[in-house]
Short mmCIF file of C-alpha atoms in Angstrom, two decimals:
data_model
loop_
_atom_site.label_atom_id
_atom_site.label_comp_id
_atom_site.label_asym_id
_atom_site.label_seq_id
_atom_site.Cartn_x
_atom_site.Cartn_y
_atom_site.Cartn_z
CA MET A 65 -53.41 182.74 73.70
CA PHE A 66 -54.01 179.68 75.91
CA ASN A 67 -55.15 177.69 72.89
CA GLU A 68 -51.92 178.52 71.07
CA PHE A 69 -49.94 177.45 74.12
CA PHE A 70 -51.73 174.12 74.39
CA ASP A 71 -51.29 173.58 70.66
CA PHE A 72 -47.57 174.11 71.10
CA LEU A 73 -47.52 171.64 74.00
CA ASP A 74 -49.23 169.03 71.82
CA THR A 75 -46.67 169.63 69.07
CA PHE A 76 -43.83 169.49 71.60
CA VAL A 77 -45.05 166.21 73.12
CA THR A 78 -45.34 164.71 69.62
CA TYR A 79 -41.79 165.89 68.90
CA LEU A 80 -40.52 164.26 72.11
CA GLN A 81 -42.19 160.98 71.30
CA HIS A 82 -40.14 160.70 68.12
CA LEU A 83 -36.83 161.38 69.88
CA SER A 84 -34.35 158.67 70.82
CA LEU A 85 -31.60 158.94 73.41
CA SER A 86 -28.96 159.01 70.68
CA SER A 87 -30.74 161.85 68.84
CA ILE A 88 -30.92 163.88 72.09
CA VAL A 89 -27.20 163.33 72.67
CA ASN A 90 -26.36 164.27 69.06
CA THR A 91 -28.49 167.42 69.29
CA TYR A 92 -27.40 168.65 72.72
CA TRP A 93 -23.79 167.46 72.67
CA PHE A 94 -22.53 170.90 73.70
CA LEU A 95 -24.51 170.80 76.94
CA ILE A 96 -23.85 167.13 77.67
CA PHE A 97 -20.17 166.77 76.77
CA ILE A 98 -18.79 170.26 77.40
CA GLU A 99 -20.85 171.95 80.12
CA LEU A 100 -22.09 169.02 82.21
CA PRO A 101 -18.68 167.44 82.96
CA ARG A 102 -16.82 170.70 83.66
CA TYR A 103 -19.38 172.78 85.54
CA TYR A 104 -21.37 170.08 87.33
CA ILE A 105 -19.86 166.58 87.57
CA VAL A 106 -16.25 167.63 88.27
CA GLU A 107 -17.40 170.27 90.75
CA TYR A 108 -19.60 167.82 92.64
CA VAL A 109 -16.77 165.29 92.84
CA VAL A 110 -14.31 167.90 94.14
CA MET A 111 -16.72 169.37 96.69
CA PHE A 112 -17.61 165.86 97.87
CA TYR A 113 -13.90 165.12 98.33
CA ILE A 114 -13.34 168.39 100.20
CA ASN A 115 -16.28 167.74 102.53
CA LEU A 116 -14.99 164.21 103.11
CA HIS A 117 -11.66 165.62 104.32
CA GLN A 118 -13.10 168.52 106.29
CA LYS A 119 -11.74 167.35 109.65
CA LYS A 120 -8.19 167.27 108.29
CA MET A 121 -8.63 170.74 106.81
CA HIS A 122 -9.99 172.09 110.10
CA LYS A 123 -6.89 170.81 111.89
CA LEU A 124 -4.58 172.42 109.33
CA LYS A 125 -6.46 175.71 109.57
CA ALA A 126 -6.34 175.59 113.37
CA PHE A 127 -2.55 175.23 113.18
CA ALA A 128 -2.33 178.05 110.61
CA ARG A 129 -4.50 180.23 112.86
CA PHE A 130 -2.16 179.54 115.78
CA ARG A 131 0.86 180.53 113.64
CA LEU A 132 -0.92 183.67 112.39
CA HIS A 133 -1.78 184.95 115.86
CA LYS A 134 1.66 184.05 117.18
CA ASP A 135 3.29 186.02 114.36
CA ASN A 136 0.63 188.77 114.58
CA PRO A 137 1.87 190.59 111.44
CA LEU A 138 0.78 194.09 110.55
CA ILE A 139 -1.63 193.99 107.61
CA SER A 140 -1.96 196.92 105.21
CA VAL A 141 -5.50 197.25 103.90
CA ILE A 142 -5.35 199.42 100.80
CA VAL A 143 -8.53 200.78 99.23
CA PRO A 144 -8.12 202.62 95.89
CA GLY A 145 -11.15 204.25 94.32
CA LYS A 146 -12.80 207.27 92.73
CA ASN A 147 -16.03 208.87 93.97
CA GLU A 148 -16.58 206.14 96.55
CA GLY A 149 -17.38 208.42 99.48
CA GLN A 150 -20.81 206.90 100.06
CA HIS A 151 -19.28 203.43 100.58
CA ILE A 152 -16.21 204.23 102.71
CA TYR A 153 -17.92 204.31 106.10
CA LYS A 154 -19.60 200.91 105.63
CA LEU A 155 -16.25 199.40 104.64
CA VAL A 156 -14.42 200.98 107.61
CA LYS A 157 -17.15 199.78 109.96
CA SER A 158 -16.80 196.20 108.72
CA LEU A 159 -13.02 196.45 109.22
CA ALA A 160 -13.51 197.66 112.79
CA GLU A 161 -15.46 194.48 113.55
CA GLN A 162 -12.77 192.07 112.29
CA THR A 163 -11.50 189.23 114.49
CA TYR A 164 -7.97 190.08 113.32
CA ARG A 165 -7.01 193.47 114.73
CA ASN A 166 -3.42 194.30 113.72
CA TYR A 167 -3.96 196.26 110.52
CA GLU A 168 -3.63 199.70 109.01
CA VAL A 169 -6.20 201.18 106.62
CA ILE A 170 -4.99 203.26 103.67
CA ILE A 171 -7.57 204.99 101.46
CA ILE A 172 -6.30 206.24 98.10
CA ASP A 173 -8.56 208.79 96.46
CA ASP A 174 -8.04 208.64 92.69
CA GLY A 175 -9.12 212.21 91.84
CA SER A 176 -12.65 212.10 93.27
CA ASP A 177 -15.00 215.02 92.71
CA ASP A 178 -17.59 213.93 95.28
CA LEU A 179 -17.41 214.28 99.08
CA THR A 180 -14.72 211.61 99.47
CA PRO A 181 -12.00 214.10 100.68
CA TYR A 182 -14.23 215.44 103.47
CA ILE A 183 -15.49 212.01 104.53
CA CYS A 184 -11.99 210.52 104.63
CA ALA A 185 -10.55 213.55 106.44
CA ASP A 186 -13.15 213.06 109.18
CA LEU A 187 -12.45 209.34 109.37
CA GLU A 188 -8.71 210.01 109.62
CA LYS A 189 -9.25 212.52 112.44
CA ALA A 190 -11.40 209.97 114.25
CA HIS A 191 -8.57 207.39 113.81
CA LEU A 192 -10.87 205.05 111.90
CA ILE A 193 -8.43 205.05 108.99
CA ASP A 194 -4.65 205.42 109.22
CA LYS A 195 -3.83 207.22 105.97
CA TYR A 196 -5.81 209.14 103.41
CA ILE A 197 -3.92 209.85 100.18
CA ARG A 198 -5.38 212.28 97.68
CA MET A 199 -4.37 212.08 94.02
CA ASP A 200 -5.50 215.37 92.49
CA VAL A 201 -5.06 214.01 88.95
CA ARG A 202 -6.74 210.69 88.24
CA GLY A 203 -4.22 207.95 87.45
CA GLY A 204 -6.41 204.85 87.37
CA LYS A 205 -7.01 202.05 89.82
CA ALA A 206 -3.60 200.39 89.38
CA SER A 207 -1.81 203.70 89.91
CA ALA A 208 -3.84 204.37 93.07
CA ALA A 209 -3.19 200.85 94.37
CA ASN A 210 0.55 201.32 93.78
CA MET A 211 0.48 204.59 95.69
CA GLY A 212 -1.07 202.83 98.68
CA ALA A 213 1.23 199.83 98.42
CA ASN A 214 4.34 202.02 98.36
CA VAL A 215 3.50 203.64 101.69
CA SER A 216 2.22 200.45 103.32
CA LYS A 217 4.10 199.02 106.29
CA GLY A 218 2.41 195.64 106.58
CA LYS A 219 3.87 192.20 105.96
CA TYR A 220 0.81 191.49 103.84
CA ILE A 221 -1.32 193.75 101.67
CA VAL A 222 -5.07 193.27 101.48
CA HIS A 223 -6.56 194.97 98.43
CA LEU A 224 -10.22 195.94 98.71
CA ASP A 225 -12.75 197.72 96.55
CA ALA A 226 -14.30 200.69 98.33
CA ASP A 227 -17.85 199.37 97.94
CA SER A 228 -16.99 196.13 99.75
CA SER A 229 -17.82 195.03 103.26
CA LEU A 230 -16.42 191.97 105.02
CA ASP A 231 -17.66 189.19 107.26
CA VAL A 232 -16.14 189.53 110.73
CA ASP A 233 -13.55 186.78 110.15
CA ALA A 234 -12.76 187.62 106.52
CA ILE A 235 -9.32 189.19 107.10
CA GLU A 236 -8.26 186.32 109.37
CA ASN A 237 -9.47 183.67 106.92
CA ILE A 238 -7.77 185.23 103.90
CA LEU A 239 -4.45 185.27 105.80
CA LEU A 240 -4.52 181.60 106.88
CA PRO A 241 -3.25 180.13 103.56
CA PHE A 242 0.00 182.10 103.95
CA TYR A 243 0.61 180.09 107.13
CA LEU A 244 -0.22 176.76 105.49
CA ASP A 245 2.38 176.92 102.71
CA ASP A 246 5.33 179.30 102.33
CA LYS A 247 5.01 179.07 98.52
CA ILE A 248 1.63 180.83 98.67
CA LYS A 249 2.09 184.54 97.92
CA GLY A 250 -1.41 185.50 96.80
CA VAL A 251 -4.86 184.61 98.15
CA GLY A 252 -8.23 185.46 96.65
CA GLY A 253 -11.24 186.12 98.83
CA CYS A 254 -14.78 184.94 98.12
CA VAL A 255 -16.84 187.78 96.67
CA LYS A 256 -20.62 187.67 97.02
CA VAL A 257 -23.41 190.04 96.00
CA ARG A 258 -24.69 192.37 98.72
CA ASN A 259 -27.54 193.96 96.72
CA SER A 260 -28.87 190.61 95.48
CA GLN A 261 -32.51 191.53 96.15
CA LYS A 262 -32.38 194.91 94.41
CA THR A 263 -33.40 193.85 90.86
CA ILE A 264 -33.69 190.71 88.77
CA CYS A 265 -30.35 191.71 87.25
CA THR A 266 -28.60 191.65 90.65
CA SER A 267 -30.32 188.41 91.70
CA LEU A 268 -29.01 186.60 88.63
CA GLN A 269 -25.54 187.98 89.27
CA ALA A 270 -25.79 186.74 92.86
CA ILE A 271 -26.41 183.18 91.63
CA GLU A 272 -23.60 183.55 89.10
CA TYR A 273 -21.15 184.72 91.78
CA LEU A 274 -22.09 181.82 94.04
CA LYS A 275 -21.61 179.25 91.28
CA ARG A 276 -18.64 180.73 89.41
CA ILE A 277 -16.76 182.19 92.40
CA GLN A 278 -17.52 180.34 95.64
CA VAL A 279 -17.90 176.94 93.97
CA GLY A 280 -15.90 177.40 90.76
CA ARG A 281 -12.82 178.99 92.29
CA THR A 282 -12.77 176.47 95.13
CA VAL A 283 -12.50 173.79 92.45
CA THR A 284 -9.82 175.50 90.34
CA SER A 285 -7.83 176.23 93.52
CA PHE A 286 -8.11 172.55 94.49
CA PHE A 287 -6.52 171.58 91.15
CA GLY A 288 -3.85 174.31 91.44
CA ILE A 289 -5.13 176.25 88.41
CA TYR A 290 -6.84 179.17 90.16
CA HIS A 291 -7.02 181.97 87.56
CA ILE A 292 -7.56 185.35 89.14
CA ILE A 293 -7.37 187.06 92.52
CA SER A 294 -10.27 189.47 92.56
CA GLY A 295 -9.45 193.13 93.09
CA ALA A 296 -12.52 193.37 95.30
CA PHE A 297 -10.79 191.24 97.95
CA GLY A 298 -7.30 189.82 97.60
CA ALA A 299 -4.25 189.40 99.84
CA PHE A 300 -0.57 189.41 98.88
CA GLU A 301 2.80 189.16 100.56
CA THR A 302 4.18 192.71 100.40
CA LYS A 303 7.83 191.70 99.90
CA THR A 304 6.91 189.60 96.86
CA LEU A 305 4.81 192.37 95.30
CA ARG A 306 7.68 194.82 95.71
CA THR A 307 9.88 192.61 93.55
CA PHE A 308 7.30 193.03 90.75
CA GLY A 309 6.90 196.76 91.21
CA PHE A 310 3.31 196.08 92.34
CA TRP A 311 0.57 196.50 89.70
CA ASP A 312 1.09 197.42 86.05
CA VAL A 313 -1.02 200.35 84.86
CA GLY A 314 -4.03 199.77 82.66
CA PRO A 315 -7.18 197.69 82.90
CA GLY A 316 -7.29 194.09 84.11
CA LEU A 317 -4.91 194.56 87.04
CA ASP A 318 -6.43 191.59 88.93
CA GLY A 319 -5.63 189.00 86.27
CA ASP A 320 -2.25 190.56 85.53
CA ILE A 321 -0.91 190.40 89.09
CA THR A 322 -2.13 186.79 89.41
CA GLN A 323 -0.25 185.84 86.22
CA LYS A 324 2.91 187.54 87.48
CA LEU A 325 2.82 185.57 90.72
CA ARG A 326 2.27 182.27 88.94
CA LYS A 327 5.05 182.92 86.42
CA ALA A 328 7.46 183.65 89.28
CA GLY A 329 6.83 180.13 90.58
CA TYR A 330 4.58 181.04 93.50
CA ARG A 331 1.23 179.54 94.42
CA VAL A 332 -2.03 181.47 94.39
CA VAL A 333 -5.05 179.99 96.14
CA PHE A 334 -8.67 180.77 96.91
CA ALA A 335 -10.09 181.17 100.42
CA ASN A 336 -13.77 180.27 100.07
CA ASP A 337 -14.50 181.15 103.71
CA ALA A 338 -13.08 184.70 103.48
CA ILE A 339 -16.33 186.42 102.57
CA CYS A 340 -16.55 189.86 100.97
CA MET A 341 -19.90 191.42 100.06
CA THR A 342 -20.01 193.86 97.16
CA ASN A 343 -22.55 195.77 95.11
CA VAL A 344 -23.07 194.75 91.49
CA PRO A 345 -24.69 196.68 88.60
CA THR A 346 -28.45 197.01 89.00
CA ARG A 347 -29.17 197.74 85.33
CA TRP A 348 -28.48 195.61 82.29
CA TYR A 349 -26.62 198.24 80.29
CA LYS A 350 -24.19 198.81 83.18
CA LEU A 351 -23.67 195.09 83.55
CA PHE A 352 -23.08 194.84 79.80
CA HIS A 353 -20.29 197.46 79.92
CA GLN A 354 -18.73 195.91 83.03
CA ARG A 355 -18.55 192.46 81.44
CA ILE A 356 -17.26 193.87 78.16
CA ARG A 357 -14.37 195.36 80.14
CA TRP A 358 -13.73 192.12 82.05
CA SER A 359 -13.82 189.92 78.95
CA ARG A 360 -11.37 192.09 77.03
CA SER A 361 -8.84 191.43 79.77
CA LEU A 362 -8.71 187.73 78.96
CA VAL A 363 -7.41 188.48 75.46
CA ARG A 364 -5.15 191.29 76.62
CA PHE A 365 -3.36 189.31 79.32
CA ARG A 366 -3.71 185.60 78.61
CA LEU A 367 -3.30 185.78 74.84
CA ARG A 368 -0.94 188.77 74.60
CA LYS A 369 1.02 189.92 77.60
CA HIS A 370 1.42 186.51 79.25
CA ILE A 371 1.28 184.28 76.17
CA ASP A 372 4.70 182.91 77.19
CA ILE A 373 2.92 180.81 79.85
CA LEU A 374 1.59 178.70 76.99
CA LEU A 375 4.97 178.34 75.29
CA PRO A 376 7.82 175.93 76.19
CA ASN A 377 10.57 177.82 78.00
CA LYS A 378 12.85 177.37 80.99
CA ASN A 379 10.17 178.63 83.39
CA TRP A 380 7.40 176.51 81.84
CA SER A 381 4.95 175.02 84.33
CA PHE A 382 2.26 172.48 83.51
CA LEU A 383 -0.16 173.92 86.10
CA ASN A 384 0.31 177.46 84.76
CA TRP A 385 -0.22 176.18 81.21
CA LEU A 386 -3.33 174.26 82.29
CA SER A 387 -4.68 177.25 84.24
CA ASN A 388 -4.47 179.53 81.21
CA MET A 389 -5.66 176.91 78.73
CA GLU A 390 -8.71 176.07 80.85
CA SER A 391 -9.65 179.74 81.02
CA ILE A 392 -8.98 180.37 77.32
CA MET A 393 -10.95 177.29 76.26
CA TYR A 394 -14.03 177.77 78.43
CA ASP A 395 -14.18 181.57 78.51
CA CYS A 396 -13.12 182.24 74.92
CA VAL A 397 -12.73 179.42 72.39
CA LEU A 398 -15.89 177.54 73.37
CA ASN A 399 -17.90 180.78 73.15
CA PHE A 400 -17.25 180.79 69.40
CA VAL A 401 -17.81 177.04 69.15
CA TRP A 402 -21.19 177.67 70.79
CA VAL A 403 -22.06 180.26 68.13
CA PHE A 404 -21.44 177.73 65.35
CA TYR A 405 -23.29 175.10 67.37
CA VAL A 406 -26.41 177.33 67.58
CA ILE A 407 -26.20 178.23 63.87
CA ASN A 408 -25.95 174.53 63.01
CA LEU A 409 -29.03 173.78 65.13
CA MET A 410 -31.01 176.49 63.36
CA TRP A 411 -29.99 175.14 59.95
CA LYS A 412 -30.41 171.46 60.78
CA PHE A 413 -33.71 171.74 62.68
CA ASN A 414 -35.29 174.59 60.79
CA GLU A 415 -38.82 173.17 61.03
CA HIS A 416 -38.56 172.22 64.70
CA ILE A 417 -36.22 174.93 66.01
CA ILE A 418 -38.74 176.12 68.65
CA GLU A 419 -39.08 172.59 70.01
CA VAL A 420 -35.29 172.13 69.96
CA VAL A 421 -34.73 175.41 71.84
CA PHE A 422 -37.47 174.61 74.35
CA LEU A 423 -36.03 171.15 75.12
CA GLY A 424 -32.53 172.64 75.35
CA TYR A 425 -33.85 175.19 77.82
CA PHE A 426 -35.41 172.40 79.91
CA ILE A 427 -32.15 170.40 79.94
CA ARG A 428 -30.15 173.46 80.95
CA LEU A 429 -32.77 174.29 83.62
CA CYS A 430 -32.25 170.82 85.11
CA PHE A 431 -28.48 171.41 85.06
CA ASN A 432 -28.96 174.76 86.79
CA PHE A 433 -31.03 173.23 89.60
CA PHE A 434 -28.36 170.54 89.89
CA GLY A 435 -25.78 173.32 90.22
CA PHE A 436 -27.91 175.20 92.75
CA GLY A 437 -27.76 172.13 94.96
CA LEU A 438 -23.98 172.44 94.85
CA ILE A 439 -24.27 176.09 95.92
CA MET A 440 -26.39 175.07 98.91
CA ILE A 441 -23.83 172.43 99.93
CA THR A 442 -20.96 174.92 99.70
CA SER A 443 -22.39 178.17 101.05
CA GLU A 444 -21.92 179.26 104.65
CA ARG A 445 -25.26 181.13 104.51
CA ALA A 446 -27.31 178.65 102.50
CA ARG A 447 -30.60 179.38 104.28
CA GLN A 448 -30.37 183.07 103.39
CA GLU A 449 -29.36 182.41 99.77
CA PHE A 450 -31.96 179.71 99.15
CA SER A 451 -34.50 182.42 98.25
CA LEU A 452 -32.57 182.94 94.99
CA ILE A 453 -33.92 179.62 93.73
CA ARG A 454 -36.97 181.40 92.31
CA PHE A 455 -34.73 183.03 89.70
CA MET A 456 -33.32 179.74 88.40
CA PRO A 457 -35.65 179.64 85.34
CA LEU A 458 -33.93 182.86 84.15
CA MET A 459 -30.37 181.58 84.57
CA SER A 460 -30.38 179.74 81.24
CA PRO A 461 -30.92 182.85 79.07
CA TYR A 462 -28.67 184.88 81.40
CA SER A 463 -25.60 182.63 81.49
CA GLY A 464 -26.25 180.61 78.35
CA TYR A 465 -26.98 183.52 76.01
CA PHE A 466 -26.44 187.00 77.49
CA LEU A 467 -23.02 186.39 79.08
CA ARG A 468 -21.78 184.33 76.13
CA ILE A 469 -22.76 186.99 73.62
CA VAL A 470 -21.15 189.74 75.72
CA ARG A 471 -17.91 187.75 76.05
CA SER A 472 -17.81 187.07 72.31
CA ILE A 473 -18.35 190.76 71.42
CA ALA A 474 -15.66 191.89 73.87
CA GLN A 475 -13.10 189.35 72.72
CA LEU A 476 -13.61 190.12 69.05
CA GLN A 477 -13.21 193.84 69.83
CA GLU A 478 -9.97 193.13 71.66
CA PHE A 479 -8.60 190.65 69.12
CA PHE A 480 -9.01 192.98 66.16
CA PHE A 481 -9.22 196.53 67.56
CA PHE A 482 -7.36 196.52 70.93
CA ARG A 483 -10.37 198.23 72.49
CA SER A 484 -9.24 197.83 76.11
CA TYR A 485 -6.63 200.54 75.46
CA ASP A 486 -9.42 203.05 74.74
CA ASP A 487 -11.72 202.11 77.61
CA PRO A 488 -12.94 205.30 79.37
CA TRP A 489 -12.86 203.38 82.67
CA ASN A 490 -9.11 203.99 82.56
CA PRO A 491 -7.62 207.52 82.33
CA GLU A 492 -6.49 208.57 78.85
CA LYS A 493 -2.88 209.19 79.90
CA THR A 494 -2.67 205.71 81.44
CA SER A 495 -4.06 204.16 78.26
CA ARG A 496 -1.48 206.07 76.21
CA TYR A 497 1.30 204.70 78.41
CA ALA A 498 -0.09 201.16 78.10
CA LYS A 499 -0.16 201.53 74.29
CA LEU A 500 3.48 202.61 74.23
CA GLU A 501 4.37 199.66 76.49
CA ARG A 502 2.55 197.33 74.10
CA LYS A 503 4.67 198.55 71.19
#
């Protein structure tokens, strides 16, 4: 076995010796001209700029914090979910520790058949939550969220997943952007992985969340093209949501509500210091199904329901167009370009495909370590998250192959078969209604 390995190394070194810089660029153009500028160079430049102007931002946030506490608005924290009884107490406990205190907690039980009713009844009696609403017939997450939003009294609504827990200043930090700019009507919180040490699967997701959410969404928010307010932790002005009738039923409610806000001419931004910890799938098959569901939403909302954002009309906005195009290009179109790119490599370098793949892996590994440095610069708990560096050698197959393949499968399913309308994650009656709405 060792002899075979050393033989391969000899072959690989010989292969490298015959390479020129131009041949490397021609072979790995996808990595060098598509991934490197967007996910590394641009992000470093933006984060450097943000850090350079940190003092100014601190002053603005201090003023916004003064305005927030002077106004002291009631905040409605709504938590829709099904069979989330085991997580409710941890969430309520993290809410009780918040630096911002003027809030109400509304739990909406979407037809649970676990101990959720008993747990929430006890929490309501103990005045740890303000309202517990039981939906005997499951209506789906959007339906449950709408139920909570309709009875909410707060000036702002904070939407949380039941398995979330918050840093002590998370509610305060997610509210500050509303007091920086009156055009801001939606704010996304920064979601991180709580069970990052559970399995290799969760550790890789933890790195992905740090790079794609904390870093990536900070950058898209900086450019004004922030795509999606996560349902795990997002804040909205209640009055504005009421004009939309809150959330539309069906899957992908996070992306949909963000699109509706942008189309109405409002700003949506990302609060990278409003930290929410959540559990992610521990097994690969569960992660596969979760990402299939997420990736279908891109086609359903960006290329169908809200396609008008891409078309010239009286409400056309360059930033909205750019926001959708950036997402469509990098999360959809370039996935399929990558497939043809890999096929071309296999055909062109048939005799040296192992060497080509190995060198490509090494280049991507260098990019990943480069990106991990950006995570360490950005994170508020860098020392704790540094331990994830040992999983960096696995990030290339995870993000470069697994996630791309999953996205491609999901998007083809949605393009040709409208599979999101039959997803068991959503109740059948809700899917039927969404199908009728589509027609």
